[in-house]
Amino acid sequence: DFILFINLVDKLINNLLILTNYLLIKTNKICPNWTIKAKNTEGFDVSAKFPRNFTINPIPKLPAPVIEEPSENTVIDAKFLRTSKSVNFKWNAVESADSYKIHFYESAYKSEGNKPVLTIDIPAGKTEHSVPVASLKKGANYWAVEAQSHIENNILLQEGNTEIHTLNISLPALKKPVLVNPGELYAK
């Protein structure tokens, strides 16, 4: 009976830890006081005599991945588009990360208002992803790769630090076609 009681308490504590992690991540609320109330099979109260407390420190962010491709300030131009229609993003794996996200931003500044305009989820185990150039805007594209770690049921445990990088799309302006004869449909 005592071993069964210990196993039940162990499961309860594990579930409390999962719940506490979830609440901390989602609401930033900490419940510092707790106690266990229990009776053994004979009906004797074996509850804790005093409430216990603990401190939960904020979960540190994972480090930013080291970027391999594209290099900072890479320019995607007409010459590039002759050989490829997508940009390959590649980074080194981050210890403890189980997935990644590529975020695209309006500006290069880290601020509360600089929310991603596009986020691409990268499945577990991948540290590389190709993005079609057509999905990027002309001019400066600000992007970052974020490592993440999850617990059961894909609940986010750790976010990652990011470093914003720049990728430039520089395409010539399209010229208006000159018609040989205004009544013809063929252009030069």
XYZ file of C-alpha atoms in Angstrom:
188
model
C 0.000 0.000 0.000
C 2.805 2.406 0.839
C 4.569 1.741 -2.493
C 1.287 2.299 -4.350
C 0.856 5.556 -2.427
C 4.390 6.687 -3.368
C 3.755 5.845 -7.049
C 0.527 7.849 -7.011
C 2.274 10.811 -5.380
C 5.071 10.559 -7.970
C 2.523 10.655 -10.833
C 0.734 13.558 -9.175
C 3.977 15.525 -8.847
C 4.908 14.824 -12.493
C 1.487 16.024 -13.640
C 1.797 19.103 -11.423
C 5.184 19.884 -12.975
C 3.761 19.603 -16.499
C 0.809 21.801 -15.522
C 3.091 24.302 -13.763
C 5.361 24.521 -16.839
C 2.326 25.056 -19.051
C 0.884 27.773 -16.781
C 4.242 29.491 -16.454
C 4.715 29.572 -20.211
C 1.155 30.560 -21.104
C 0.231 32.932 -18.271
C 3.462 33.746 -16.410
C 1.649 33.022 -13.145
C 3.452 31.169 -10.397
C 1.703 29.293 -7.585
C 4.412 29.204 -4.908
C 2.515 27.399 -2.118
C 1.375 23.802 -2.347
C 0.560 20.909 -0.083
C -0.434 17.262 -0.416
C -3.472 16.015 1.443
C -3.758 12.241 1.642
C -4.939 9.314 3.734
C -3.489 5.838 3.799
C -5.615 2.697 3.335
C -6.409 2.587 7.077
C -7.828 6.132 6.918
C -4.984 7.857 8.775
C -4.237 11.378 7.605
C -0.751 11.384 6.072
C -1.011 14.902 4.656
C 1.872 17.317 4.774
C 1.820 19.301 8.032
C 2.787 22.617 6.420
C 2.394 24.073 2.968
C 5.547 23.928 0.893
C 6.755 26.551 -1.519
C 9.183 26.715 -4.340
C 10.517 29.246 -6.804
C 10.220 28.784 -10.518
C 12.806 30.763 -12.411
C 11.941 31.845 -15.938
C 12.833 29.233 -18.510
C 15.902 30.504 -20.384
C 15.584 30.934 -24.128
C 17.466 28.604 -26.453
C 20.416 30.214 -28.239
C 19.939 31.596 -31.741
C 20.994 29.127 -34.453
C 24.218 29.896 -36.311
C 23.207 30.723 -39.891
C 25.052 28.999 -42.746
C 22.933 30.205 -45.709
C 22.142 32.733 -47.003
C 24.969 34.961 -45.867
C 24.163 38.401 -44.456
C 23.017 40.929 -47.099
C 22.802 38.335 -49.877
C 21.313 39.892 -53.017
C 18.841 37.893 -55.082
C 18.943 39.346 -58.584
C 18.057 38.355 -62.155
C 21.314 36.376 -62.471
C 20.379 34.322 -59.369
C 16.859 33.706 -60.724
C 18.269 32.214 -63.940
C 19.550 29.261 -61.875
C 17.099 29.050 -58.978
C 13.577 30.143 -58.102
C 14.003 29.641 -54.349
C 16.324 30.719 -51.556
C 17.854 28.034 -49.352
C 17.960 28.796 -45.624
C 20.367 26.612 -43.633
C 21.509 26.735 -39.996
C 23.318 24.676 -37.364
C 21.229 22.564 -34.990
C 20.659 23.968 -31.498
C 21.017 21.557 -28.572
C 17.617 20.720 -26.999
C 15.659 22.178 -29.923
C 13.049 19.908 -31.474
C 11.731 22.309 -34.127
C 12.475 25.631 -35.783
C 10.601 28.584 -37.256
C 11.734 30.998 -39.949
C 10.253 34.448 -39.281
C 10.119 37.314 -41.797
C 9.754 40.880 -40.457
C 8.943 44.355 -41.800
C 12.030 45.884 -40.172
C 15.415 44.880 -38.787
C 14.697 46.252 -35.318
C 13.827 44.015 -32.383
C 10.857 45.633 -30.737
C 7.499 44.643 -29.311
C 5.713 45.962 -32.412
C 7.943 44.152 -34.905
C 5.793 41.049 -35.313
C 6.552 38.505 -38.052
C 4.646 39.066 -41.291
C 5.342 35.470 -42.343
C 6.325 32.443 -40.243
C 7.300 29.065 -41.646
C 7.221 26.036 -39.316
C 10.121 23.640 -39.863
C 9.560 20.004 -38.821
C 11.708 18.279 -36.219
C 15.115 17.167 -37.384
C 15.397 19.662 -40.271
C 17.930 22.472 -40.275
C 17.346 23.610 -43.833
C 14.409 24.924 -45.848
C 13.884 26.432 -49.307
C 11.582 29.426 -49.683
C 10.256 30.444 -53.121
C 11.534 33.892 -54.118
C 7.971 34.728 -55.215
C 6.847 34.588 -51.554
C 9.362 37.298 -50.571
C 8.962 41.016 -51.161
C 11.117 43.095 -53.481
C 13.763 45.033 -51.552
C 15.019 44.226 -48.049
C 13.643 41.104 -46.352
C 14.414 40.801 -42.640
C 14.430 37.254 -41.338
C 15.457 35.104 -38.383
C 15.480 31.419 -37.440
C 14.105 30.530 -34.007
C 14.826 27.229 -32.216
C 12.045 25.797 -30.043
C 11.610 22.978 -27.557
C 8.270 21.338 -26.697
C 6.888 19.010 -24.030
C 4.037 16.512 -24.278
C 1.183 17.325 -26.659
C 3.419 19.775 -28.544
C 3.182 22.392 -25.770
C 5.915 24.996 -26.197
C 8.462 24.766 -23.360
C 11.312 26.952 -24.608
C 11.355 29.703 -27.153
C 14.591 30.711 -28.802
C 16.634 33.845 -29.163
C 16.828 35.228 -32.679
C 19.188 37.389 -34.668
C 17.621 39.328 -37.519
C 19.382 39.023 -40.881
C 18.861 40.826 -44.184
C 18.203 39.350 -47.620
C 17.750 41.722 -50.573
C 15.592 41.026 -53.614
C 16.868 43.298 -56.390
C 15.046 42.821 -59.667
C 15.089 45.260 -62.573
C 11.887 47.135 -63.330
C 9.956 45.561 -66.154
C 9.976 47.622 -69.322
C 6.794 48.307 -71.183
C 6.849 46.292 -74.412
C 7.066 48.318 -77.602
C 4.579 47.217 -80.242
C 5.806 47.085 -83.853
C 2.423 48.129 -85.133
C -0.269 49.164 -82.630
C -2.743 46.888 -84.370
C -0.518 43.811 -83.976
C -0.370 41.621 -80.869
C 3.336 40.875 -81.122
C 5.925 42.868 -79.196
C 9.659 43.394 -79.554
